[in-house]
Protein backbone atom coordinates (compact mmCIF):
# COMPACT_ATOMS: atom_id res chain seq x y z
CA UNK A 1 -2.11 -20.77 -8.44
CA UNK A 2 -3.63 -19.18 -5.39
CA UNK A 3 -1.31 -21.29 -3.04
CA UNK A 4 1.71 -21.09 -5.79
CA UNK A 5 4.94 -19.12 -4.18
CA UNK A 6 5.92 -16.02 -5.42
CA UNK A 7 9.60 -14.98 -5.39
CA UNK A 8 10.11 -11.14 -6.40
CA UNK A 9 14.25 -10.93 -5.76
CA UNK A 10 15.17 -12.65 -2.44
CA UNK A 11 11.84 -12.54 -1.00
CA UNK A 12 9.54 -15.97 -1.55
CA UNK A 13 6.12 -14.55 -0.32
CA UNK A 14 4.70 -18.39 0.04
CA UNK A 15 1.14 -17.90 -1.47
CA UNK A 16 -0.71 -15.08 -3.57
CA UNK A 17 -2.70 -13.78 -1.03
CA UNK A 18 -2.02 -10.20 0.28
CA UNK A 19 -3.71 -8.46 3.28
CA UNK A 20 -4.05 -5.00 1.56
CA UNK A 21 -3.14 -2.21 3.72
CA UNK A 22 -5.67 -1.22 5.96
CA UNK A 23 -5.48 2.14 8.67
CA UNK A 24 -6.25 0.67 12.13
CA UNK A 25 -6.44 4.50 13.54
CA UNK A 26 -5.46 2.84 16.54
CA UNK A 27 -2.28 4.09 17.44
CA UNK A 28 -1.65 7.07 20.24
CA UNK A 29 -0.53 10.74 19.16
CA UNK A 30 3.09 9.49 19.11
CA UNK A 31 2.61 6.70 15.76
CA UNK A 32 3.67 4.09 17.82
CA UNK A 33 2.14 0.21 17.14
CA UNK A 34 0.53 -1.35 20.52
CA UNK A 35 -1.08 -4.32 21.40
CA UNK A 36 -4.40 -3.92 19.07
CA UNK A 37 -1.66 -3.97 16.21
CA UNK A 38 0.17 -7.07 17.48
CA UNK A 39 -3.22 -8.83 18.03
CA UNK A 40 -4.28 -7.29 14.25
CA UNK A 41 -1.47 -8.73 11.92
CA UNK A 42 -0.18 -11.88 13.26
CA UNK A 43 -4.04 -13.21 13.47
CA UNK A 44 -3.40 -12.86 9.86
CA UNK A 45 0.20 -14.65 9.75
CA UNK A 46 -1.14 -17.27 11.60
CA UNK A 47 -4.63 -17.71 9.07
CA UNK A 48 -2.20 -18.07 6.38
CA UNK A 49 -1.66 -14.57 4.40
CA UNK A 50 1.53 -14.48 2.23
CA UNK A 51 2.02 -11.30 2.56
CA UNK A 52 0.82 -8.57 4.72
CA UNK A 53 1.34 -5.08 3.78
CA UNK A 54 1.43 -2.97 6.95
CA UNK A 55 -1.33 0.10 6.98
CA UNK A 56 -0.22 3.85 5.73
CA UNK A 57 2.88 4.65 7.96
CA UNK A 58 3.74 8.06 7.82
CA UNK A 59 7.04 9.33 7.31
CA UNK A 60 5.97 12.68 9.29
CA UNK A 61 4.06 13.77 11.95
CA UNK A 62 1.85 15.99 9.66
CA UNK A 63 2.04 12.93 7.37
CA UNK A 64 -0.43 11.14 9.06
CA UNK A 65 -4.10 10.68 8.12
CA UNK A 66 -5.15 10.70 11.18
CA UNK A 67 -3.92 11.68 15.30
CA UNK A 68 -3.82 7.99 15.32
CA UNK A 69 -2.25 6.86 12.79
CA UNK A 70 1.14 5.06 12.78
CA UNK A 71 4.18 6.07 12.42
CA UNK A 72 7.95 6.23 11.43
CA UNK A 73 9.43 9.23 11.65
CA UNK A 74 11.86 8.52 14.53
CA UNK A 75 14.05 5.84 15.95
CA UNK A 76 11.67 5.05 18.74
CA UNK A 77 8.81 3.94 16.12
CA UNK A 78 11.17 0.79 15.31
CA UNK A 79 11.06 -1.33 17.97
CA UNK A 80 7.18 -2.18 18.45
CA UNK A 81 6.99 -2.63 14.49
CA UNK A 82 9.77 -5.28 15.38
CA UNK A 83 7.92 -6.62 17.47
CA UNK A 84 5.09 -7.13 15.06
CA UNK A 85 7.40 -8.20 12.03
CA UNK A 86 9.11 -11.01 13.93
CA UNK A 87 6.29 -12.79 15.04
CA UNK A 88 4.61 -12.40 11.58
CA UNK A 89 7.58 -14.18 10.42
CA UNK A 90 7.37 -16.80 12.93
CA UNK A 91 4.13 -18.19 11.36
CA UNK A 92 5.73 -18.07 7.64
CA UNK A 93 4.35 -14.99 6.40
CA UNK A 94 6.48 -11.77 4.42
CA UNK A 95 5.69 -8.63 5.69
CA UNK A 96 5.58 -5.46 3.95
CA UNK A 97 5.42 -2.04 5.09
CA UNK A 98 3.17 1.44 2.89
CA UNK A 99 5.36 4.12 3.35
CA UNK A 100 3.04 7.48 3.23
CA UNK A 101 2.27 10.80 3.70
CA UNK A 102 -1.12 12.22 3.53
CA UNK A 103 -0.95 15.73 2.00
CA UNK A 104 -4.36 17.87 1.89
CA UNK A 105 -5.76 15.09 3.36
CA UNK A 106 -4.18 14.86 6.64
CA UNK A 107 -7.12 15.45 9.38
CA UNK A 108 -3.93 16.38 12.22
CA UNK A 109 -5.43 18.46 15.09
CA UNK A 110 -2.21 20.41 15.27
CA UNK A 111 -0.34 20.68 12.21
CA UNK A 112 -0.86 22.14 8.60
CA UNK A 113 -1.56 19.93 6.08
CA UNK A 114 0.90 20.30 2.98
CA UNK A 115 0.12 19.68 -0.81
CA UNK A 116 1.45 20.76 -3.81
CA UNK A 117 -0.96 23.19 -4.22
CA UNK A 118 -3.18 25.58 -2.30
CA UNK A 119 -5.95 23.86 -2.93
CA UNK A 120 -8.45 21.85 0.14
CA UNK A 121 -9.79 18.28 -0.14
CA UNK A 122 -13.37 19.35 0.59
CA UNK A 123 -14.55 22.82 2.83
CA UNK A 124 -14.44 20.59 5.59
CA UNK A 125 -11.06 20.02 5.80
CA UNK A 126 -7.80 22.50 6.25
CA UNK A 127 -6.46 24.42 3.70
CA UNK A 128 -3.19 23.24 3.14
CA UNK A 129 0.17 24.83 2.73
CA UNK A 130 1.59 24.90 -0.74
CA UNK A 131 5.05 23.28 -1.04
CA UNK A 132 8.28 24.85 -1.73
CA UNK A 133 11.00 22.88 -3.68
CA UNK A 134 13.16 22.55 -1.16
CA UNK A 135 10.48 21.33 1.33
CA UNK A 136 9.60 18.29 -1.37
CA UNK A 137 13.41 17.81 -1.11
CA UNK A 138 12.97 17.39 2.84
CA UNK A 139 9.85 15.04 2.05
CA UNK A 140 11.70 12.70 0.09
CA UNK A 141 14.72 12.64 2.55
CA UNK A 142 11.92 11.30 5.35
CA UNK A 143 10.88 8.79 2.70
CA UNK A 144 14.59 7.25 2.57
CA UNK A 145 14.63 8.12 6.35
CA UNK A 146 11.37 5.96 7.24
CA UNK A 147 13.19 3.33 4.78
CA UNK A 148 15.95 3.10 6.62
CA UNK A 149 13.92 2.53 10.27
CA UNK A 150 11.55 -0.03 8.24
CA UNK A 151 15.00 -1.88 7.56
CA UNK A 152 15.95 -1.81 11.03
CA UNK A 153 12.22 -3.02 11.93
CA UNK A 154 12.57 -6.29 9.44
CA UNK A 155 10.04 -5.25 6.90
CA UNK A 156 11.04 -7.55 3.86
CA UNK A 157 9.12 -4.88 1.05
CA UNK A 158 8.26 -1.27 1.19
CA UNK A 159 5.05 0.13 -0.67
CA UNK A 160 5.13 3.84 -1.58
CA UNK A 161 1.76 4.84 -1.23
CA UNK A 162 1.14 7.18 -4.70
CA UNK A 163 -2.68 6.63 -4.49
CA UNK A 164 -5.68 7.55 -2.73
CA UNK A 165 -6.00 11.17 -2.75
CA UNK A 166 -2.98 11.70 -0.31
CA UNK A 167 0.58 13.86 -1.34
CA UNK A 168 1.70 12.20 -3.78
CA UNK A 169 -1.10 11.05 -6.09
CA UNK A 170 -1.78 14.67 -5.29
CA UNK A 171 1.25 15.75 -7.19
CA UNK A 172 0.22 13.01 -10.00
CA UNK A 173 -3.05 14.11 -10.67
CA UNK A 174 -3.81 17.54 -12.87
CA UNK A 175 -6.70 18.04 -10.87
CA UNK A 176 -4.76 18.58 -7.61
CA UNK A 177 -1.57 19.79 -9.21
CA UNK A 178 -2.01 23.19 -10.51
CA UNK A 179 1.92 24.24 -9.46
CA UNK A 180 3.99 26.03 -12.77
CA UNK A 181 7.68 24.55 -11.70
CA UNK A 182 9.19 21.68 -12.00
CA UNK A 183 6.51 19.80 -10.46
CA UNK A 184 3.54 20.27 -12.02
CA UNK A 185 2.00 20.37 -15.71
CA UNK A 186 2.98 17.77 -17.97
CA UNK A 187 3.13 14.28 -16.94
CA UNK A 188 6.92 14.48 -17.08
CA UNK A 189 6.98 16.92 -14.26
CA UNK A 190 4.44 16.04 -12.23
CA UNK A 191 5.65 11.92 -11.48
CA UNK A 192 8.84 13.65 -10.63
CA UNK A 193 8.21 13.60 -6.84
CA UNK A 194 7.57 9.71 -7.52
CA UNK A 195 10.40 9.53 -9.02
CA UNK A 196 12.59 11.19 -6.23
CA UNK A 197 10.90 9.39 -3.66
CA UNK A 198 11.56 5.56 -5.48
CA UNK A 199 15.19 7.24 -5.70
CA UNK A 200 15.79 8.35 -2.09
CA UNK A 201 14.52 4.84 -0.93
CA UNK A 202 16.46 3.08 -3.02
CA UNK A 203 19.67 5.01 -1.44
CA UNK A 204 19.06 2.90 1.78
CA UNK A 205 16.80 -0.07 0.90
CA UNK A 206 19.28 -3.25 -0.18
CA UNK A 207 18.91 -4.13 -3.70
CA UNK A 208 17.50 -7.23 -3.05
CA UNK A 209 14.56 -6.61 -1.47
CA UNK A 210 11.53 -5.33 -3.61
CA UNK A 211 9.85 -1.97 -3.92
CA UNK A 212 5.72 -2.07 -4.56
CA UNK A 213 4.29 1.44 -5.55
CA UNK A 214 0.53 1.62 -4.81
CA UNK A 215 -1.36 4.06 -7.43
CA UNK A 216 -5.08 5.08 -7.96
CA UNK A 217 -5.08 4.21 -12.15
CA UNK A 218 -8.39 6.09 -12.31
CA UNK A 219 -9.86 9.29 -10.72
CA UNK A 220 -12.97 8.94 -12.48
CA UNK A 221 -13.18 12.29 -12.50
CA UNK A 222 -12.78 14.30 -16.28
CA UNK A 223 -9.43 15.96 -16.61
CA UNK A 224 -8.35 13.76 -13.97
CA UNK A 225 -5.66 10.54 -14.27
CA UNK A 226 -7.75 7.59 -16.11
CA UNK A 227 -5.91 4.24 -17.48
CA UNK A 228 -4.11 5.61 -20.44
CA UNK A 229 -2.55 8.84 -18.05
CA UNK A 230 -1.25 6.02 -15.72
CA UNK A 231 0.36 4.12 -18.60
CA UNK A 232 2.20 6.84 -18.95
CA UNK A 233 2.89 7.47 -15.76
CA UNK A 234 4.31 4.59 -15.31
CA UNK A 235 6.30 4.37 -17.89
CA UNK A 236 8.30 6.82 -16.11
CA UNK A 237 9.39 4.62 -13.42
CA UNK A 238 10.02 1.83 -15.46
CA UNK A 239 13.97 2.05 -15.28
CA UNK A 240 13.74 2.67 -11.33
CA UNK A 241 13.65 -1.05 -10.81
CA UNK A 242 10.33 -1.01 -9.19
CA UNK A 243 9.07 -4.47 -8.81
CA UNK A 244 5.21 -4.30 -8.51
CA UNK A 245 2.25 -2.09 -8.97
CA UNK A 246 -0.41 -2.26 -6.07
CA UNK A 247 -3.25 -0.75 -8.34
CA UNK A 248 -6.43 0.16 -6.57
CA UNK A 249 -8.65 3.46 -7.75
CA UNK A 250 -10.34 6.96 -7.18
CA UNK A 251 -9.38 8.89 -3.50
CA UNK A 252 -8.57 12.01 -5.05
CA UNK A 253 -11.90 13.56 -5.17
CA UNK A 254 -15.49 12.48 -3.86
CA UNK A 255 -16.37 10.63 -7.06
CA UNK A 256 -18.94 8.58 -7.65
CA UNK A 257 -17.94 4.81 -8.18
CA UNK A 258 -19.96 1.83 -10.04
CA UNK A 259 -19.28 -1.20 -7.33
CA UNK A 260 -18.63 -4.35 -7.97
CA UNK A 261 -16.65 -7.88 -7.42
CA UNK A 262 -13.64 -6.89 -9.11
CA UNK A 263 -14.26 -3.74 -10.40
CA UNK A 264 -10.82 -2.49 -10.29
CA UNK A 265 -9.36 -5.83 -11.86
CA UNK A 266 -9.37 -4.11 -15.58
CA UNK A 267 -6.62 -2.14 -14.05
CA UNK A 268 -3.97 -4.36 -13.06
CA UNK A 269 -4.82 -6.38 -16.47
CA UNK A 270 -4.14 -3.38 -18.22
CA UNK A 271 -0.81 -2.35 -16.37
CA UNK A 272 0.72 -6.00 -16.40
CA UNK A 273 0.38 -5.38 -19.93
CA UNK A 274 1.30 -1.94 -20.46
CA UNK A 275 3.89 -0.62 -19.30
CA UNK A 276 4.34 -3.88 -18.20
CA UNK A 277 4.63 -4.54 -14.60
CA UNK A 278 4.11 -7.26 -11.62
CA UNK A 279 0.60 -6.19 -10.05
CA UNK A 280 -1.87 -7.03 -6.94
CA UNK A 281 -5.33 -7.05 -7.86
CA UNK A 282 -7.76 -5.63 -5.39
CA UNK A 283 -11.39 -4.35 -5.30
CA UNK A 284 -14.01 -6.95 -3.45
CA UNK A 285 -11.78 -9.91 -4.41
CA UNK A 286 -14.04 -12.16 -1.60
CA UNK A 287 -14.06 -16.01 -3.38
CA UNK A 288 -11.57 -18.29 -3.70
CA UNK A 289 -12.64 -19.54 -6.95
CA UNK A 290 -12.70 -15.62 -8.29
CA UNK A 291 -9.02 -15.03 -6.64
CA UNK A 292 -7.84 -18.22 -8.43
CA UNK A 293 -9.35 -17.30 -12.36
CA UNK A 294 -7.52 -14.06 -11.98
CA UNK A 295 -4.17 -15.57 -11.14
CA UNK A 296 -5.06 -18.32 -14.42
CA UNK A 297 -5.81 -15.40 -16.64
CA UNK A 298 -3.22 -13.56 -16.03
CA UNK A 299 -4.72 -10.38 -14.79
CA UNK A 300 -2.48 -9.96 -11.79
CA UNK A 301 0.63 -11.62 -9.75
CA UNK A 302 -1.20 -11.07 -5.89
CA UNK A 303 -4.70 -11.12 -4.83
CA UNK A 304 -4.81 -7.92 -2.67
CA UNK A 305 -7.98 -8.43 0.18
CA UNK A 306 -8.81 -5.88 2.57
CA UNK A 307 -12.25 -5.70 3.90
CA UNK A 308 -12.84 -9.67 3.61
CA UNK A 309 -9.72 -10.09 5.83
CA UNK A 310 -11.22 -7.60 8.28
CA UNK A 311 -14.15 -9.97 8.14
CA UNK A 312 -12.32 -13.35 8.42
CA UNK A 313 -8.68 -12.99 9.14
CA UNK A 314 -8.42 -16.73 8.64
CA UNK A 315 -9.70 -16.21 4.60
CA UNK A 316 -6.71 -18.28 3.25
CA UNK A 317 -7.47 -21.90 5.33
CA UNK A 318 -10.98 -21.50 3.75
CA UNK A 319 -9.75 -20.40 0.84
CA UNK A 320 -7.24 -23.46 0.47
CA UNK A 321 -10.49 -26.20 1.03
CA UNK A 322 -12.60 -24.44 -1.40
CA UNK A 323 -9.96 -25.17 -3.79
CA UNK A 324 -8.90 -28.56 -2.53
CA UNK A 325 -5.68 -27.45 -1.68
CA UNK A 326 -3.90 -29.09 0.97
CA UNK A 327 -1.93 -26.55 3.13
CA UNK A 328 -0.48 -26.50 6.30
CA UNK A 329 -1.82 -25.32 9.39
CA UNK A 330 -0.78 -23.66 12.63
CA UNK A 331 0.13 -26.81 15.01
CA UNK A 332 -2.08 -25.60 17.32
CA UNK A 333 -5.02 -25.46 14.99
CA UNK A 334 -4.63 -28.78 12.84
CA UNK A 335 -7.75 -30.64 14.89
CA UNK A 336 -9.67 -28.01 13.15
CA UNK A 337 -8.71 -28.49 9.77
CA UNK A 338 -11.19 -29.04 6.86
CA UNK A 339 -11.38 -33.32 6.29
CA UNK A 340 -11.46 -34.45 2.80
């Protein structure tokens, strides 16, 4: 199943392997993609990922993680992204772009981090500025604004990044959320960002191209979000037409985490079930064999790698001879391939 295609609306991603999105903190102070990016993804295209999902890409200056982080907040962002996304293409991959904005945890020399409440990360970072409604208006408007340039750029999916720690698993979380409007409190009010954000999005991105929302389903921290809370949450979007759940773990606070191949599987199991959505598995996915039982058992829809494509960007041609599959290779590489 590893090497099965995968069509989610008009998009065939041509395997279930997905480079998860990784920052390269590698762009200059003005979020554009250079030459270490270029070099970065289509190594990947060409060592046979499906899909690759593009690193956090803010869709504001104070948005970013990092001083380096990318970018797409304006029109001159598009073009080296472009650049990127058609030679991905040229070596059969899909390319997706995470769509994201770092809240309380934005480390930006010069700007003020934002969140939904006054509340810091840790004592070593910034306190950050407390939201108004109409400035999580604005926020969602650069959402559908950063859509609209990721269109332009030739990104075939957009993942909202809802996880991690950053804005809006911020806003999703009780434990950062403390606001008493709209926003915060029950679970009702506090996915309602999410909510506006899938909507805004969906103003500009066609209808036949998918939308992947990326969630922590566990802060494993008490009083936090845990499995049954992200049910829930979900449940929410369900009628937005959102066509996968990227479900990874933990970010919002320091917590401590029990490590393992997998560990984060139970998740995406859980979610394909209930509320029922299309999910990428991720969490030390590094064999073949392991990648393929999870597709057979039904646990997710994409294998989601991160660190084990940092290591090997050429994971899938292994991958394929460890499970006898015969796939093609670049031209240029064939005398290399694996003999039977």
């Amino acid at each position: 199943m590893l090497f099965t295609p995968l069509k989610i609306k008009s998009i065939t991603i041509k395997n279930r392997i997905m480079m998860s999105p990784m920052c390269q903190y590698s762009a200059d102070t003005d979020g554009l993609a250079n030459n270490w990016h270029f070099v970065h993804y289509v190594t990947r295209a060409i060592g046979g990922v499906g899909l690759i999902m593009m690193e956090a890409t803010a869709v504001e200056s104070r948005g970013r993680i990092t001083d380096n982080d990318l970018g797409l907040w304006n029109d001159e962002q598009i073009e080296p992204l472009k650049k990127i996304v058609d030679e991905c293409k040229k070596h059969g991959a899909t390319v997706g772009i995470q769509l994201a904005h770092a809240g309380r945890k934005s480390e930006v020399t010069d700007e003020t981090p934002v969140a939904p409440s006054a509340m810091n990360w840790s004592d070593e970072y910034k306190l950050p500025h407390e939201l108004t409604k109409d400035e999580i208006k604005d926020i969602t408007i650069k959402f559908k604004d950063a859509a609209k340039r990721a269109l332009k750029a030739g990104f075939d999916i957009i993942e909202i990044h809802a996880a991690h720690g950053y804005l809006i698993h911020e806003f999703l979380s009780p434990l950062s959320n403390k606001r008493n409007d709209e926003y915060g409190g029950t679970v009702d009010n506090r996915v309602r960002i999410l909510k506006e954000v899938i909507k805004s999005v969906k103003e500009v991105w066609p209808n036949d191209k998918p939308i992947f929302v990326r969630v922590s389903a566990d802060d494993y921290i008490n009083g936090g979000i845990d499995i049954d809370e992200m049910a829930k949450i979900l449940s929410h979007i369900k009628d937005q037409d959102v066509d996968l759940i990227d479900v990874s773990t933990g970010g919002l606070l320091n917590a401590k985490i029990d490590l393992y191949p997998g560990y984060q599987v139970k998740y995406s199991e859980r979610i394909k079930k209930d509320p029922g959505f299309m999910t990428a598995a991720v969490g030390l996915i590094t064999r073949a064999e392991m990648a393929e039982q999870l597709l057979k058992d039904g646990k997710a829809d994409l294998i989601a790698l991160g660190r084990e494509l940092l290591r090997n960007p050429y994971w899938p041609l292994y991958a394929a001879h460890d499970l006898k599959e015969d796939i093609k290779w670049p031209k240029q590489y064939e005398r290399g391939k694996f003999r039977v």
